[in-house]
Amino acid sequence: MNFDQADALNEAIRAVGIRHRALAVAALAPMGIHPGHKLLLLELAAGPRTQAQLATASGYEPPSITESVRQLERAGLVVRRPSPNDARATMVELSDQGRSLLPKLKAAWRHVADQTVAGLRITTVDHVIEVLTDLATGLTSTVAPTNDVPRYRAPRSRTR
């Protein structure tokens, strides 16, 4: 690949990231949450997690998880309690308010996805998912695994 192609590719990926985040922020702001909160709330939809598990699942640093959980707790969306199995760990789970927010959160996230692919002319959503998954997997395999670099997780569902 020559420099012009490399520059175009890198700038296109950067632009998609910036614009997608802006869409996500706008969609989630009316609920009082931001994209990082979305990730944690959906992770907690599967059941209670320790803050360490949330850090691993999200790829965020533990101090960031602690602050995000505090914000979600202040908003009434999660509750924290000591772990029954590990005195050093804190369990986090959705509150009733957090559970009731999930359908609205998922609808907003579907709307972000719909807006993201609305302008596609040359491919299908499944093809875009496949290409982006391949890119993420390739990037993950080029970086030595450490605790600082989250491993890419394939999407849970390929439906739009």
Short mmCIF file of N, CA and C in Angstrom, two decimals:
data_model
loop_
_atom_site.label_atom_id
_atom_site.label_comp_id
_atom_site.label_asym_id
_atom_site.label_seq_id
_atom_site.Cartn_x
_atom_site.Cartn_y
_atom_site.Cartn_z
N MET A 1 0.86 -1.16 0.00
CA MET A 1 0.00 0.00 0.00
C MET A 1 0.91 1.23 0.00
N ASN A 2 0.59 2.19 -0.84
CA ASN A 2 1.40 3.41 -0.87
C ASN A 2 0.91 4.38 0.22
N PHE A 3 1.66 5.47 0.40
CA PHE A 3 1.32 6.40 1.46
C PHE A 3 -0.06 7.02 1.27
N ASP A 4 -0.41 7.40 0.06
CA ASP A 4 -1.72 8.03 -0.16
C ASP A 4 -2.86 7.09 0.21
N GLN A 5 -2.72 5.81 -0.13
CA GLN A 5 -3.74 4.84 0.26
C GLN A 5 -3.78 4.67 1.78
N ALA A 6 -2.60 4.57 2.38
CA ALA A 6 -2.53 4.42 3.83
C ALA A 6 -3.15 5.62 4.53
N ASP A 7 -2.85 6.80 4.06
CA ASP A 7 -3.41 8.01 4.65
C ASP A 7 -4.92 8.05 4.48
N ALA A 8 -5.41 7.71 3.31
CA ALA A 8 -6.85 7.71 3.06
C ALA A 8 -7.57 6.69 3.95
N LEU A 9 -6.99 5.50 4.07
CA LEU A 9 -7.59 4.47 4.92
C LEU A 9 -7.62 4.92 6.38
N ASN A 10 -6.48 5.37 6.89
CA ASN A 10 -6.41 5.79 8.29
C ASN A 10 -7.35 6.97 8.57
N GLU A 11 -7.43 7.91 7.67
CA GLU A 11 -8.33 9.05 7.87
C GLU A 11 -9.79 8.64 7.79
N ALA A 12 -10.12 7.71 6.92
CA ALA A 12 -11.51 7.23 6.82
C ALA A 12 -11.92 6.53 8.11
N ILE A 13 -11.04 5.70 8.65
CA ILE A 13 -11.34 5.00 9.90
C ILE A 13 -11.49 6.02 11.03
N ARG A 14 -10.61 7.00 11.08
CA ARG A 14 -10.70 8.04 12.12
C ARG A 14 -12.01 8.81 11.99
N ALA A 15 -12.38 9.18 10.78
CA ALA A 15 -13.62 9.95 10.56
C ALA A 15 -14.85 9.15 10.96
N VAL A 16 -14.86 7.86 10.63
CA VAL A 16 -15.99 7.00 11.02
C VAL A 16 -16.08 6.97 12.54
N GLY A 17 -14.95 6.79 13.22
CA GLY A 17 -14.95 6.74 14.68
C GLY A 17 -15.48 8.02 15.30
N ILE A 18 -15.02 9.15 14.80
CA ILE A 18 -15.45 10.44 15.34
C ILE A 18 -16.95 10.65 15.12
N ARG A 19 -17.40 10.38 13.91
CA ARG A 19 -18.82 10.61 13.59
C ARG A 19 -19.73 9.61 14.31
N HIS A 20 -19.29 8.37 14.41
CA HIS A 20 -20.10 7.36 15.11
C HIS A 20 -20.22 7.74 16.58
N ARG A 21 -19.14 8.17 17.18
CA ARG A 21 -19.20 8.58 18.60
C ARG A 21 -20.14 9.76 18.77
N ALA A 22 -20.10 10.72 17.85
CA ALA A 22 -21.00 11.87 17.95
C ALA A 22 -22.46 11.43 17.87
N LEU A 23 -22.77 10.49 16.97
CA LEU A 23 -24.14 9.95 16.89
C LEU A 23 -24.52 9.26 18.19
N ALA A 24 -23.60 8.48 18.73
CA ALA A 24 -23.86 7.75 19.96
C ALA A 24 -24.10 8.71 21.12
N VAL A 25 -23.26 9.72 21.24
CA VAL A 25 -23.43 10.70 22.32
C VAL A 25 -24.80 11.37 22.22
N ALA A 26 -25.18 11.77 21.01
CA ALA A 26 -26.47 12.44 20.81
C ALA A 26 -27.64 11.52 21.13
N ALA A 27 -27.53 10.26 20.78
CA ALA A 27 -28.63 9.31 21.02
C ALA A 27 -28.78 8.96 22.49
N LEU A 28 -27.68 8.90 23.21
CA LEU A 28 -27.72 8.46 24.60
C LEU A 28 -27.88 9.60 25.61
N ALA A 29 -27.53 10.82 25.21
CA ALA A 29 -27.61 11.97 26.11
C ALA A 29 -29.00 12.17 26.71
N PRO A 30 -30.10 12.01 25.95
CA PRO A 30 -31.41 12.20 26.57
C PRO A 30 -31.69 11.23 27.73
N MET A 31 -30.97 10.11 27.77
CA MET A 31 -31.13 9.16 28.87
C MET A 31 -30.17 9.44 30.02
N GLY A 32 -29.31 10.45 29.82
CA GLY A 32 -28.34 10.80 30.86
C GLY A 32 -27.14 9.88 30.91
N ILE A 33 -26.88 9.19 29.82
CA ILE A 33 -25.72 8.28 29.80
C ILE A 33 -24.86 8.60 28.58
N HIS A 34 -23.67 8.07 28.56
CA HIS A 34 -22.78 8.23 27.41
C HIS A 34 -22.35 6.85 26.93
N PRO A 35 -21.63 6.77 25.80
CA PRO A 35 -21.31 5.46 25.21
C PRO A 35 -20.60 4.50 26.16
N GLY A 36 -19.74 4.97 27.02
CA GLY A 36 -19.09 4.07 27.99
C GLY A 36 -20.09 3.47 28.96
N HIS A 37 -21.08 4.26 29.35
CA HIS A 37 -22.12 3.74 30.23
C HIS A 37 -22.95 2.68 29.52
N LYS A 38 -23.22 2.90 28.24
CA LYS A 38 -23.99 1.93 27.47
C LYS A 38 -23.35 0.56 27.54
N LEU A 39 -22.06 0.53 27.34
CA LEU A 39 -21.32 -0.72 27.36
C LEU A 39 -21.48 -1.43 28.71
N LEU A 40 -21.36 -0.69 29.79
CA LEU A 40 -21.47 -1.28 31.12
C LEU A 40 -22.89 -1.75 31.41
N LEU A 41 -23.88 -0.95 31.04
CA LEU A 41 -25.27 -1.33 31.29
C LEU A 41 -25.63 -2.60 30.53
N LEU A 42 -25.19 -2.71 29.29
CA LEU A 42 -25.49 -3.93 28.53
C LEU A 42 -24.73 -5.13 29.07
N GLU A 43 -23.55 -4.92 29.57
CA GLU A 43 -22.79 -6.01 30.20
C GLU A 43 -23.53 -6.48 31.46
N LEU A 44 -24.06 -5.54 32.22
CA LEU A 44 -24.79 -5.88 33.45
C LEU A 44 -26.16 -6.49 33.17
N ALA A 45 -26.66 -6.32 31.97
CA ALA A 45 -27.95 -6.93 31.62
C ALA A 45 -27.87 -8.45 31.72
N ALA A 46 -26.68 -9.00 31.58
CA ALA A 46 -26.49 -10.45 31.68
C ALA A 46 -26.41 -10.92 33.12
N GLY A 47 -26.33 -9.98 34.06
CA GLY A 47 -26.27 -10.34 35.47
C GLY A 47 -25.20 -9.55 36.20
N PRO A 48 -25.18 -9.66 37.52
CA PRO A 48 -24.20 -8.92 38.33
C PRO A 48 -22.77 -9.27 37.93
N ARG A 49 -21.89 -8.27 38.04
CA ARG A 49 -20.48 -8.44 37.73
C ARG A 49 -19.67 -7.71 38.79
N THR A 50 -18.44 -8.17 38.98
CA THR A 50 -17.52 -7.39 39.82
C THR A 50 -17.01 -6.24 38.98
N GLN A 51 -16.49 -5.23 39.66
CA GLN A 51 -15.91 -4.12 38.91
C GLN A 51 -14.72 -4.60 38.09
N ALA A 52 -13.99 -5.57 38.59
CA ALA A 52 -12.86 -6.12 37.82
C ALA A 52 -13.36 -6.81 36.55
N GLN A 53 -14.47 -7.54 36.64
CA GLN A 53 -15.04 -8.17 35.45
C GLN A 53 -15.49 -7.11 34.45
N LEU A 54 -16.07 -6.03 34.94
CA LEU A 54 -16.49 -4.95 34.04
C LEU A 54 -15.28 -4.32 33.35
N ALA A 55 -14.19 -4.17 34.09
CA ALA A 55 -12.97 -3.62 33.49
C ALA A 55 -12.46 -4.53 32.39
N THR A 56 -12.44 -5.82 32.64
CA THR A 56 -11.97 -6.78 31.63
C THR A 56 -12.88 -6.77 30.41
N ALA A 57 -14.18 -6.80 30.63
CA ALA A 57 -15.14 -6.85 29.52
C ALA A 57 -15.11 -5.59 28.68
N SER A 58 -14.86 -4.46 29.31
CA SER A 58 -14.93 -3.18 28.59
C SER A 58 -13.59 -2.74 28.03
N GLY A 59 -12.50 -3.23 28.62
CA GLY A 59 -11.18 -2.76 28.21
C GLY A 59 -10.80 -1.45 28.87
N TYR A 60 -11.64 -0.96 29.81
CA TYR A 60 -11.34 0.27 30.52
C TYR A 60 -10.46 -0.04 31.73
N GLU A 61 -9.73 0.97 32.17
CA GLU A 61 -8.90 0.84 33.37
C GLU A 61 -9.81 0.79 34.61
N PRO A 62 -9.41 0.05 35.66
CA PRO A 62 -10.23 -0.02 36.88
C PRO A 62 -10.65 1.34 37.45
N PRO A 63 -9.78 2.37 37.48
CA PRO A 63 -10.25 3.66 38.00
C PRO A 63 -11.39 4.26 37.16
N SER A 64 -11.35 4.04 35.85
CA SER A 64 -12.42 4.53 34.98
C SER A 64 -13.72 3.78 35.26
N ILE A 65 -13.61 2.48 35.49
CA ILE A 65 -14.79 1.69 35.83
C ILE A 65 -15.39 2.16 37.14
N THR A 66 -14.53 2.39 38.11
CA THR A 66 -15.00 2.85 39.42
C THR A 66 -15.78 4.16 39.27
N GLU A 67 -15.25 5.10 38.52
CA GLU A 67 -15.94 6.38 38.34
C GLU A 67 -17.24 6.21 37.55
N SER A 68 -17.22 5.40 36.51
CA SER A 68 -18.44 5.18 35.73
C SER A 68 -19.52 4.51 36.57
N VAL A 69 -19.12 3.53 37.37
CA VAL A 69 -20.10 2.86 38.24
C VAL A 69 -20.67 3.85 39.25
N ARG A 70 -19.83 4.72 39.78
CA ARG A 70 -20.33 5.75 40.71
C ARG A 70 -21.35 6.65 40.02
N GLN A 71 -21.05 7.05 38.79
CA GLN A 71 -21.99 7.89 38.04
C GLN A 71 -23.30 7.16 37.80
N LEU A 72 -23.22 5.90 37.41
CA LEU A 72 -24.44 5.12 37.17
C LEU A 72 -25.21 4.90 38.47
N GLU A 73 -24.50 4.73 39.56
CA GLU A 73 -25.16 4.56 40.86
C GLU A 73 -25.87 5.86 41.27
N ARG A 74 -25.21 6.99 41.09
CA ARG A 74 -25.83 8.29 41.42
C ARG A 74 -27.09 8.52 40.57
N ALA A 75 -27.07 8.01 39.34
CA ALA A 75 -28.23 8.16 38.46
C ALA A 75 -29.32 7.15 38.78
N GLY A 76 -29.04 6.23 39.70
CA GLY A 76 -30.04 5.23 40.10
C GLY A 76 -30.14 4.04 39.16
N LEU A 77 -29.14 3.86 38.30
CA LEU A 77 -29.21 2.80 37.29
C LEU A 77 -28.55 1.50 37.74
N VAL A 78 -27.64 1.57 38.70
CA VAL A 78 -26.99 0.37 39.22
C VAL A 78 -26.92 0.46 40.74
N VAL A 79 -26.71 -0.69 41.35
CA VAL A 79 -26.44 -0.75 42.79
C VAL A 79 -25.14 -1.52 42.98
N ARG A 80 -24.40 -1.10 44.01
CA ARG A 80 -23.16 -1.79 44.35
C ARG A 80 -23.33 -2.43 45.71
N ARG A 81 -22.65 -3.57 45.87
CA ARG A 81 -22.67 -4.25 47.17
C ARG A 81 -21.39 -5.07 47.27
N PRO A 82 -20.99 -5.39 48.48
CA PRO A 82 -19.79 -6.22 48.65
C PRO A 82 -20.04 -7.61 48.03
N SER A 83 -19.01 -8.19 47.50
CA SER A 83 -19.10 -9.54 46.97
C SER A 83 -19.26 -10.53 48.11
N PRO A 84 -20.17 -11.49 47.99
CA PRO A 84 -20.31 -12.50 49.04
C PRO A 84 -19.13 -13.47 49.06
N ASN A 85 -18.37 -13.53 47.96
CA ASN A 85 -17.28 -14.50 47.85
C ASN A 85 -15.88 -13.92 48.03
N ASP A 86 -15.75 -12.58 47.90
CA ASP A 86 -14.43 -11.96 47.94
C ASP A 86 -14.57 -10.59 48.62
N ALA A 87 -14.05 -10.47 49.82
CA ALA A 87 -14.19 -9.23 50.58
C ALA A 87 -13.55 -8.03 49.88
N ARG A 88 -12.62 -8.30 48.95
CA ARG A 88 -11.94 -7.21 48.24
C ARG A 88 -12.74 -6.71 47.05
N ALA A 89 -13.76 -7.47 46.62
CA ALA A 89 -14.47 -7.15 45.38
C ALA A 89 -15.81 -6.47 45.67
N THR A 90 -16.22 -5.66 44.71
CA THR A 90 -17.53 -5.01 44.75
C THR A 90 -18.36 -5.54 43.60
N MET A 91 -19.56 -5.99 43.93
CA MET A 91 -20.49 -6.46 42.90
C MET A 91 -21.32 -5.27 42.42
N VAL A 92 -21.60 -5.27 41.13
CA VAL A 92 -22.43 -4.23 40.53
C VAL A 92 -23.56 -4.93 39.80
N GLU A 93 -24.77 -4.41 39.96
CA GLU A 93 -25.90 -4.96 39.22
C GLU A 93 -26.87 -3.85 38.86
N LEU A 94 -27.68 -4.12 37.86
CA LEU A 94 -28.68 -3.14 37.45
C LEU A 94 -29.72 -2.97 38.54
N SER A 95 -30.15 -1.75 38.73
CA SER A 95 -31.29 -1.48 39.61
C SER A 95 -32.56 -1.70 38.77
N ASP A 96 -33.71 -1.61 39.41
CA ASP A 96 -34.96 -1.70 38.66
C ASP A 96 -35.02 -0.61 37.60
N GLN A 97 -34.58 0.58 37.95
CA GLN A 97 -34.56 1.69 37.00
C GLN A 97 -33.61 1.38 35.83
N GLY A 98 -32.47 0.79 36.13
CA GLY A 98 -31.52 0.41 35.09
C GLY A 98 -32.10 -0.63 34.15
N ARG A 99 -32.77 -1.63 34.73
CA ARG A 99 -33.41 -2.66 33.89
C ARG A 99 -34.50 -2.07 33.02
N SER A 100 -35.25 -1.13 33.56
CA SER A 100 -36.34 -0.53 32.78
C SER A 100 -35.81 0.37 31.67
N LEU A 101 -34.57 0.84 31.79
CA LEU A 101 -33.96 1.67 30.76
C LEU A 101 -33.47 0.86 29.56
N LEU A 102 -33.22 -0.43 29.75
CA LEU A 102 -32.61 -1.25 28.70
C LEU A 102 -33.34 -1.22 27.38
N PRO A 103 -34.67 -1.37 27.31
CA PRO A 103 -35.34 -1.33 26.01
C PRO A 103 -35.11 0.00 25.27
N LYS A 104 -35.16 1.11 26.00
CA LYS A 104 -34.92 2.42 25.40
C LYS A 104 -33.47 2.55 24.94
N LEU A 105 -32.55 2.03 25.75
CA LEU A 105 -31.13 2.05 25.41
C LEU A 105 -30.87 1.23 24.14
N LYS A 106 -31.45 0.05 24.08
CA LYS A 106 -31.26 -0.80 22.89
C LYS A 106 -31.88 -0.16 21.65
N ALA A 107 -33.02 0.48 21.80
CA ALA A 107 -33.65 1.16 20.66
C ALA A 107 -32.77 2.31 20.17
N ALA A 108 -32.20 3.07 21.10
CA ALA A 108 -31.30 4.16 20.72
C ALA A 108 -30.07 3.63 20.00
N TRP A 109 -29.54 2.51 20.48
CA TRP A 109 -28.34 1.92 19.87
C TRP A 109 -28.65 1.39 18.47
N ARG A 110 -29.85 0.81 18.29
CA ARG A 110 -30.26 0.39 16.94
C ARG A 110 -30.38 1.61 16.03
N HIS A 111 -30.90 2.71 16.55
CA HIS A 111 -31.02 3.93 15.76
C HIS A 111 -29.64 4.44 15.33
N VAL A 112 -28.68 4.40 16.23
CA VAL A 112 -27.30 4.80 15.88
C VAL A 112 -26.78 3.92 14.75
N ALA A 113 -27.00 2.62 14.86
CA ALA A 113 -26.55 1.70 13.81
C ALA A 113 -27.24 2.00 12.49
N ASP A 114 -28.55 2.24 12.54
CA ASP A 114 -29.29 2.56 11.31
C ASP A 114 -28.74 3.84 10.67
N GLN A 115 -28.47 4.85 11.48
CA GLN A 115 -27.91 6.09 10.95
C GLN A 115 -26.51 5.86 10.38
N THR A 116 -25.76 5.00 11.03
CA THR A 116 -24.39 4.74 10.61
C THR A 116 -24.34 4.13 9.21
N VAL A 117 -25.26 3.24 8.92
CA VAL A 117 -25.21 2.54 7.62
C VAL A 117 -26.21 3.10 6.60
N ALA A 118 -26.92 4.15 6.95
CA ALA A 118 -27.95 4.69 6.06
C ALA A 118 -27.41 5.08 4.69
N GLY A 119 -26.18 5.51 4.63
CA GLY A 119 -25.62 5.96 3.36
C GLY A 119 -24.90 4.89 2.55
N LEU A 120 -24.96 3.64 3.00
CA LEU A 120 -24.28 2.59 2.25
C LEU A 120 -24.88 2.44 0.86
N ARG A 121 -24.00 2.38 -0.11
CA ARG A 121 -24.45 2.19 -1.49
C ARG A 121 -23.91 0.92 -2.11
N ILE A 122 -22.76 0.45 -1.62
CA ILE A 122 -22.09 -0.61 -2.37
C ILE A 122 -22.01 -1.94 -1.65
N THR A 123 -22.62 -2.05 -0.49
CA THR A 123 -22.49 -3.30 0.26
C THR A 123 -23.67 -3.47 1.20
N THR A 124 -23.68 -4.59 1.91
CA THR A 124 -24.74 -4.86 2.88
C THR A 124 -24.22 -4.64 4.29
N VAL A 125 -25.13 -4.53 5.22
CA VAL A 125 -24.74 -4.38 6.62
C VAL A 125 -23.92 -5.58 7.07
N ASP A 126 -24.36 -6.79 6.70
CA ASP A 126 -23.60 -7.98 7.10
C ASP A 126 -22.17 -7.94 6.55
N HIS A 127 -22.00 -7.43 5.34
CA HIS A 127 -20.65 -7.34 4.77
C HIS A 127 -19.82 -6.32 5.54
N VAL A 128 -20.40 -5.19 5.90
CA VAL A 128 -19.69 -4.19 6.69
C VAL A 128 -19.26 -4.79 8.03
N ILE A 129 -20.17 -5.49 8.69
CA ILE A 129 -19.84 -6.13 9.97
C ILE A 129 -18.69 -7.11 9.78
N GLU A 130 -18.75 -7.90 8.72
CA GLU A 130 -17.70 -8.87 8.46
C GLU A 130 -16.35 -8.19 8.24
N VAL A 131 -16.33 -7.14 7.44
CA VAL A 131 -15.08 -6.42 7.16
C VAL A 131 -14.53 -5.78 8.42
N LEU A 132 -15.40 -5.11 9.20
CA LEU A 132 -14.93 -4.46 10.42
C LEU A 132 -14.46 -5.48 11.45
N THR A 133 -15.14 -6.61 11.53
CA THR A 133 -14.72 -7.68 12.44
C THR A 133 -13.35 -8.21 12.02
N ASP A 134 -13.16 -8.40 10.72
CA ASP A 134 -11.85 -8.84 10.22
C ASP A 134 -10.77 -7.81 10.55
N LEU A 135 -11.08 -6.52 10.36
CA LEU A 135 -10.10 -5.47 10.69
C LEU A 135 -9.74 -5.51 12.17
N ALA A 136 -10.76 -5.57 13.03
CA ALA A 136 -10.51 -5.58 14.47
C ALA A 136 -9.72 -6.81 14.88
N THR A 137 -10.06 -7.96 14.33
CA THR A 137 -9.35 -9.19 14.64
C THR A 137 -7.89 -9.09 14.19
N GLY A 138 -7.68 -8.56 13.00
CA GLY A 138 -6.32 -8.38 12.49
C GLY A 138 -5.51 -7.43 13.34
N LEU A 139 -6.13 -6.35 13.80
CA LEU A 139 -5.43 -5.41 14.66
C LEU A 139 -5.09 -6.04 16.00
N THR A 140 -6.00 -6.83 16.53
CA THR A 140 -5.75 -7.51 17.81
C THR A 140 -4.58 -8.46 17.68
N SER A 141 -4.50 -9.17 16.58
CA SER A 141 -3.43 -10.16 16.44
C SER A 141 -2.07 -9.52 16.20
N THR A 142 -2.03 -8.23 15.83
CA THR A 142 -0.75 -7.57 15.61
C THR A 142 -0.18 -6.94 16.87
N VAL A 143 -0.96 -6.92 17.94
CA VAL A 143 -0.53 -6.33 19.20
C VAL A 143 -0.31 -7.46 20.19
N ALA A 144 0.82 -7.43 20.87
CA ALA A 144 1.09 -8.45 21.89
C ALA A 144 0.03 -8.32 22.98
N PRO A 145 -0.64 -9.42 23.32
CA PRO A 145 -1.67 -9.32 24.35
C PRO A 145 -1.09 -8.93 25.71
N THR A 146 -1.69 -7.90 26.30
CA THR A 146 -1.33 -7.47 27.65
C THR A 146 -2.62 -7.11 28.35
N ASN A 147 -2.52 -6.79 29.60
CA ASN A 147 -3.71 -6.34 30.33
C ASN A 147 -4.17 -4.97 29.86
N ASP A 148 -3.29 -4.22 29.19
CA ASP A 148 -3.63 -2.86 28.77
C ASP A 148 -4.39 -2.82 27.44
N VAL A 149 -4.35 -3.90 26.68
CA VAL A 149 -4.98 -3.91 25.37
C VAL A 149 -6.12 -4.92 25.38
N PRO A 150 -7.37 -4.43 25.35
CA PRO A 150 -8.48 -5.38 25.37
C PRO A 150 -8.52 -6.22 24.11
N ARG A 151 -8.85 -7.48 24.25
CA ARG A 151 -9.00 -8.35 23.11
C ARG A 151 -10.32 -8.01 22.44
N TYR A 152 -10.34 -8.07 21.12
CA TYR A 152 -11.57 -7.78 20.39
C TYR A 152 -12.56 -8.90 20.60
N ARG A 153 -13.80 -8.55 20.89
CA ARG A 153 -14.87 -9.54 21.01
C ARG A 153 -15.79 -9.38 19.82
N ALA A 154 -16.07 -10.48 19.17
CA ALA A 154 -16.98 -10.44 18.02
C ALA A 154 -18.35 -9.98 18.48
N PRO A 155 -19.10 -9.34 17.59
CA PRO A 155 -20.44 -8.88 17.97
C PRO A 155 -21.32 -10.02 18.45
N ARG A 156 -22.23 -9.70 19.37
CA ARG A 156 -23.13 -10.72 19.91
C ARG A 156 -24.16 -11.15 18.87
N SER A 157 -24.58 -10.24 18.05
CA SER A 157 -25.64 -10.55 17.09
C SER A 157 -25.34 -9.88 15.77
N ARG A 158 -25.64 -10.53 14.68
CA ARG A 158 -25.40 -9.95 13.38
C ARG A 158 -26.67 -9.41 12.76
N THR A 159 -27.73 -9.29 13.55
CA THR A 159 -28.97 -8.77 13.01
C THR A 159 -29.01 -7.27 13.21
N ARG A 160 -29.67 -6.61 12.34
CA ARG A 160 -29.78 -5.17 12.36
C ARG A 160 -30.94 -4.81 13.16
#
